[in-house]
CSV table of C-alpha atoms in Angstrom, one decimal:
chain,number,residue,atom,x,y,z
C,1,UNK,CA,21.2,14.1,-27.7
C,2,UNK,CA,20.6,18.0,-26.6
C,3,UNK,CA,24.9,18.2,-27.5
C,4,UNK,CA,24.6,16.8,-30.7
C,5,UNK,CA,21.4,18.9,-31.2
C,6,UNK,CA,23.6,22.0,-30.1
C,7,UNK,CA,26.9,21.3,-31.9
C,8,UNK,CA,28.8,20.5,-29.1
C,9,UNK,CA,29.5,16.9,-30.6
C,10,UNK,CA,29.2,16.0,-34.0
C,11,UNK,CA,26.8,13.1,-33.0
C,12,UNK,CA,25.1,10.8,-29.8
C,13,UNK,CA,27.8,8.2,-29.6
C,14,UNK,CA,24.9,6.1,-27.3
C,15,UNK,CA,22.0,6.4,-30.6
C,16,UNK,CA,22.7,3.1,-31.7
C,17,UNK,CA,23.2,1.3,-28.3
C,18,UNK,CA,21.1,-1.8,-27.6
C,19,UNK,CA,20.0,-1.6,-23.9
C,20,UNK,CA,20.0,-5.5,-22.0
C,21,UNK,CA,16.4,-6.3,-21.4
C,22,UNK,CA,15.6,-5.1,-18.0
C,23,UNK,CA,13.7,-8.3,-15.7
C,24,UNK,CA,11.0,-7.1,-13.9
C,25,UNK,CA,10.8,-7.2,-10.2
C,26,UNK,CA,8.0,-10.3,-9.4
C,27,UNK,CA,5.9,-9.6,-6.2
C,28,UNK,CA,5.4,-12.2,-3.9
C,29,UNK,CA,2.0,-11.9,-2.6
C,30,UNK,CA,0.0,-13.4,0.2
C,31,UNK,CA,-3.2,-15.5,-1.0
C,32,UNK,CA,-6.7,-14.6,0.9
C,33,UNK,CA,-5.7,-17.5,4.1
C,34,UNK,CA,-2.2,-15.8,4.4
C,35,UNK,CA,-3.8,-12.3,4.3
C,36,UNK,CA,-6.2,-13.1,7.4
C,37,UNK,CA,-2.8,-15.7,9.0
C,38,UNK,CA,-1.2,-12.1,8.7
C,39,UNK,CA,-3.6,-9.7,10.0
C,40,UNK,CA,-4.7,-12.3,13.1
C,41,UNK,CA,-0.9,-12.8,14.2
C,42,UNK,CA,-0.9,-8.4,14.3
C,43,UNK,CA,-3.3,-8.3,16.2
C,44,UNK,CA,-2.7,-6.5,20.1
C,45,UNK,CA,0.8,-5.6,18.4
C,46,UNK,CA,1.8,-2.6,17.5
C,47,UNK,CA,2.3,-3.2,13.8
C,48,UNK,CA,-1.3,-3.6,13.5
C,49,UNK,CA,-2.9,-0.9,12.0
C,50,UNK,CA,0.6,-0.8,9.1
C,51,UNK,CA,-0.3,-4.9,8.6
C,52,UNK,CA,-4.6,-4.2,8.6
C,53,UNK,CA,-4.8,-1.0,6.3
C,54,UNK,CA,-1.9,-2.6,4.0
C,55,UNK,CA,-4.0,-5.4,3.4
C,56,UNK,CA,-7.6,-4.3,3.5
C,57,UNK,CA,-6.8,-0.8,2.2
C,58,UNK,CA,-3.6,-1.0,-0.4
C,59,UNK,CA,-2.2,1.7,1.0
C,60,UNK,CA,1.5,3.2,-0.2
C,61,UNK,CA,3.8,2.9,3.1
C,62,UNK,CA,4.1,7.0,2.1
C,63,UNK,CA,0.7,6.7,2.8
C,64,UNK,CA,0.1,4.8,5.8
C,65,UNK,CA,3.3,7.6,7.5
C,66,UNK,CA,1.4,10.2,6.1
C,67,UNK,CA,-2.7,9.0,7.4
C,68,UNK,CA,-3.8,11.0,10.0
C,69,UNK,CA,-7.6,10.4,12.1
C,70,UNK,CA,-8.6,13.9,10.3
C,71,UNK,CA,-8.2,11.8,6.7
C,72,UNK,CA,-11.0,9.2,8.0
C,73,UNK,CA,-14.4,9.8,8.0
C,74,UNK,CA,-16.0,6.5,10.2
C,75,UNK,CA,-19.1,8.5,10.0
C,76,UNK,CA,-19.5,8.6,6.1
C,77,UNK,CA,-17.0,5.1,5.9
C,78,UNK,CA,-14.4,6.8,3.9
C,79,UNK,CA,-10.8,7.0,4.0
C,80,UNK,CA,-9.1,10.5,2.0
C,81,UNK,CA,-5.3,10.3,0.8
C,82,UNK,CA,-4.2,13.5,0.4
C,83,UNK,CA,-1.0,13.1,2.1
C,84,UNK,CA,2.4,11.0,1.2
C,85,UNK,CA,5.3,11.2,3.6
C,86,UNK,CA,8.8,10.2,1.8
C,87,UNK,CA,12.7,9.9,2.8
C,88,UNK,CA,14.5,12.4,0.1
C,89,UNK,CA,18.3,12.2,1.3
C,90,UNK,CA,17.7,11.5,5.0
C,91,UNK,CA,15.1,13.7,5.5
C,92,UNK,CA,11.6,13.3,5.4
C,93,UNK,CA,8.8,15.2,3.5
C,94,UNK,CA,5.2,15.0,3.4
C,95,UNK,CA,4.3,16.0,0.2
C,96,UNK,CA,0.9,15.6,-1.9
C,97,UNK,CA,0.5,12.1,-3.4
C,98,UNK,CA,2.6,11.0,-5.9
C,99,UNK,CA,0.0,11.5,-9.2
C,100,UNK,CA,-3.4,13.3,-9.8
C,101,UNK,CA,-5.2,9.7,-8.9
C,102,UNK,CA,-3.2,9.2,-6.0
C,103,UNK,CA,-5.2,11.5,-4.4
C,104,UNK,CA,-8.3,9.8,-3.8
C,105,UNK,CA,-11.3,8.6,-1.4
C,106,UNK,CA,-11.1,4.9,-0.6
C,107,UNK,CA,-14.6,3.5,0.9
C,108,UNK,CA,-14.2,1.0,3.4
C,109,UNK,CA,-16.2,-1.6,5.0
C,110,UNK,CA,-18.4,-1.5,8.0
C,111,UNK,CA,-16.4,-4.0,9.8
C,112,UNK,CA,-12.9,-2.0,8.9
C,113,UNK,CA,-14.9,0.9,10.0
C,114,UNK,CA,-15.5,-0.7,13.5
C,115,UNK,CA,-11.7,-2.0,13.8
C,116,UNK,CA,-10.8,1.9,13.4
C,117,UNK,CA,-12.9,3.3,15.7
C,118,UNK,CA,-11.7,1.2,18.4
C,119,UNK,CA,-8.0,1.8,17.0
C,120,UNK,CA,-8.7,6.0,17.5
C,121,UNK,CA,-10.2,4.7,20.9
C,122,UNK,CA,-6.7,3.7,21.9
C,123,UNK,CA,-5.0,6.2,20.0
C,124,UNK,CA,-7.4,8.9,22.1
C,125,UNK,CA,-6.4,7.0,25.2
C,126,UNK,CA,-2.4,7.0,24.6
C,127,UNK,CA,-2.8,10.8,24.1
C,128,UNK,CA,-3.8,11.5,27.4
C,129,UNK,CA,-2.3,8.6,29.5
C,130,UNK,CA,1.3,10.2,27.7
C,131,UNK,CA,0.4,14.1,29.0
C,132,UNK,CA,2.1,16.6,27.8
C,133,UNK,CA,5.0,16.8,25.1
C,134,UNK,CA,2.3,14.4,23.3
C,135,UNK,CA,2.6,15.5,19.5
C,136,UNK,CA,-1.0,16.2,18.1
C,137,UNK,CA,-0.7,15.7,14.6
C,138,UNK,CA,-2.9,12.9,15.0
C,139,UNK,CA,-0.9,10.1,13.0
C,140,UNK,CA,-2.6,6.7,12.7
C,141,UNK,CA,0.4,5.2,12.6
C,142,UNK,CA,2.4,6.5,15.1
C,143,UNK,CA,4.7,5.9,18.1
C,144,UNK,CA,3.9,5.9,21.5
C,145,UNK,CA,4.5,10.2,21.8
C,146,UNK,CA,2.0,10.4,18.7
C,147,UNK,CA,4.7,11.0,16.5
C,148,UNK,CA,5.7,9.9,13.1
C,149,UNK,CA,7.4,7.1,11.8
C,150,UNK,CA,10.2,7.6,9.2
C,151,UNK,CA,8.9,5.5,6.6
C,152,UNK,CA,11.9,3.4,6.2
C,153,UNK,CA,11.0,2.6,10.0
C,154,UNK,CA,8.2,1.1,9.0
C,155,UNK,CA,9.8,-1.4,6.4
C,156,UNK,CA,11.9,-2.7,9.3
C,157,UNK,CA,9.2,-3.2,11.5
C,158,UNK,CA,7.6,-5.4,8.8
C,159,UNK,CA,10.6,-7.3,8.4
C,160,UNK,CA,10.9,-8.2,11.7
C,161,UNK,CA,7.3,-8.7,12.9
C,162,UNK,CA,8.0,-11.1,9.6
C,163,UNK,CA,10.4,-12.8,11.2
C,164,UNK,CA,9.7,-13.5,14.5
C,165,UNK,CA,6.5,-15.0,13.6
C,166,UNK,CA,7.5,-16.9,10.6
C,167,UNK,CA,5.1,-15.5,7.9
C,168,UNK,CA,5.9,-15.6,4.2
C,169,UNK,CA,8.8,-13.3,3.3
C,170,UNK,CA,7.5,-10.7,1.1
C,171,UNK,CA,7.8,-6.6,1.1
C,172,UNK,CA,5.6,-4.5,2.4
C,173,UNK,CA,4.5,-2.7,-0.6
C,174,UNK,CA,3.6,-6.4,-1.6
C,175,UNK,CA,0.9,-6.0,1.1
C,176,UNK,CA,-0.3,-3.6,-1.7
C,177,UNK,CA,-0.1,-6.0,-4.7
C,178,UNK,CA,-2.1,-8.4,-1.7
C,179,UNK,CA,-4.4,-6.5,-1.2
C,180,UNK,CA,-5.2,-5.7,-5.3
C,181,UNK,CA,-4.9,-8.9,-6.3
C,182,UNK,CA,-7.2,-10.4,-3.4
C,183,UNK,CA,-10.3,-7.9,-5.0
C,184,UNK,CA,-9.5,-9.5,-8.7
C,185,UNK,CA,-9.8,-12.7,-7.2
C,186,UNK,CA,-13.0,-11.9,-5.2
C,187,UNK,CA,-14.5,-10.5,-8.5
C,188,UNK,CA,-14.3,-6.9,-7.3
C,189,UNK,CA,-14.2,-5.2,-11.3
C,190,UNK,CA,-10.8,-4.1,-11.9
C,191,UNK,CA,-11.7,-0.7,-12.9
C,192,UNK,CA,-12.9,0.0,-9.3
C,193,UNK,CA,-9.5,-2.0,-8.2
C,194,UNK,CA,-7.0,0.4,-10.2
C,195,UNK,CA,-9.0,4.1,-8.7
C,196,UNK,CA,-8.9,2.4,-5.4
C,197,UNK,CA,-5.0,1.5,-5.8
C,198,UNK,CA,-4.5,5.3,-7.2
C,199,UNK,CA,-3.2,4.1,-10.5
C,200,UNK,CA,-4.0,6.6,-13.4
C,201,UNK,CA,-3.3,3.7,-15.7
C,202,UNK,CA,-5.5,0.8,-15.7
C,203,UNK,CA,-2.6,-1.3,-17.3
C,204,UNK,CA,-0.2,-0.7,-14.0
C,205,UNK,CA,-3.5,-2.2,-11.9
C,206,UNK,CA,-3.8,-5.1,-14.3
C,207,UNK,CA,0.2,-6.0,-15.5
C,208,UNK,CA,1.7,-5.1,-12.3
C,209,UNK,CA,-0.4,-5.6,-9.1
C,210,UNK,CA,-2.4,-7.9,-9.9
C,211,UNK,CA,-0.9,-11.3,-9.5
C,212,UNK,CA,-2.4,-15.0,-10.8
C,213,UNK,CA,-2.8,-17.4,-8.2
C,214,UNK,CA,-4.0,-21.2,-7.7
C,215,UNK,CA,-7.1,-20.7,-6.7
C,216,UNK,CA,-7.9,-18.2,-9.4
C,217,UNK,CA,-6.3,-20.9,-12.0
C,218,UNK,CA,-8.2,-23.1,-10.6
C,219,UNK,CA,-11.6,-21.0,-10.8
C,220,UNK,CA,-10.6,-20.6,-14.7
C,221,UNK,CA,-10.4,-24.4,-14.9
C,222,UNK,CA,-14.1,-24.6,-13.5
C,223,UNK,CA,-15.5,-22.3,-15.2
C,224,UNK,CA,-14.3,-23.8,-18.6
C,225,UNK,CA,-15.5,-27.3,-17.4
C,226,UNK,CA,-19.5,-25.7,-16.5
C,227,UNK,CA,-19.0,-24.0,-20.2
C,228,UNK,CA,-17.6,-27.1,-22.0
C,229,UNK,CA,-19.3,-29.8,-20.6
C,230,UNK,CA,-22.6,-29.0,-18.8
């Protein structure tokens, strides 16, 4: 179009093409017994924190690589993104979050509160069991020098904690779409779902991570029966 605009074609030969309709990617989720099937079988793994803060927390896998113990506040209950860590052509690069309302604070619950102070317990205990060479970045989600993962690491750890204990096939940003569509469901309002997610649309929380299921169907059908017939 900028060629034609310039003279350096006489017109866009592609103006008048008709695009195939693209099909959306549909996220497999895990319902609320599959989330706490998921988070039970991590636990005294390694992959626990990715699974836990995934599920309860939505977080991007940029970041979960990216979450350091300096980003939570257990005293106040709050969780700060300001960090994203993503593989650009092999190499890795922690950058700010991806948008303006990725960067957010994300309050959590007492009892995910408790689950991460014992987590920086152990985390505090590594450190100095490991000595010296121990990287001090403080990563949450970190190997056993206290260094980060590659984020594509953590994608295959997911698939294979997956697979060796059977669970539900899904990806592990659909821990994310898990996690948003378990508030809908649990009648969290949907404008507090979409600034926890960090979506600066509310119609990407809505259209795209937050997925109908059975039960909620079946909620719907309830409802409608008190309405209609009581």
């Amino acid at each position: 179009e900028k060629a034609a605009e310039l003279r350096m074609i006489p017109y866009n030969p592609s103006s008048h093409i008709v695009l195939p309709k693209l099909d959306e990617y549909q996220a497999q989720i895990y319902t609320d017994a599959e989330i706490q099937t998921a988070i039970n079988t991590a636990k005294g793994t390694n992959i626990f924190l990715l699974v836990f803060l995934g599920l309860a927390v939505g977080l991007r896998r940029g970041e979960l690589a990216a979450l350091k113990w300096q980003h939570i506040d257990l005293e106040k209950r709050q969780i700060r993104i300001t960090e994203n860590r993503v593989s650009v052509k092999g190499d890795v690069l922690t950058k700010a979050p991806k948008s303006k309302s990725s960067k957010r604070i994300i309050t959590i619950g007492q009892s995910t509160c408790e689950i991460l102070k014992t987590a920086k317990a152990e985390y505090e205990e590594m450190r100095d069991a490991y000595g010296p060479g121990f990287c001090e970045e403080g990563y949450v989600i970190c190997q056993k020098d206290g260094s980060s993962y590659h984020p594509d690491s953590l994608t295959q750890k997911w698939d294979r904690f997956m697979a060796k204990h059977g669970l539900k096939h899904i990806r592990l940003h659909d821990l994310r779409h898990s996690c948003a569509t378990s508030m809908v469901a649990n009648n969290v309002d949907p404008k507090t779902v979409q600034k926890r997610m960090g979506h600066s649309s509310y119609k990407t929380t809505m259209d795209l991570y937050v997925h109908r299921t059975q039960a909620m169907d079946d909620h719907a059908a309830e409802v409608m029966d008190k309405v209609i017939c009581s």
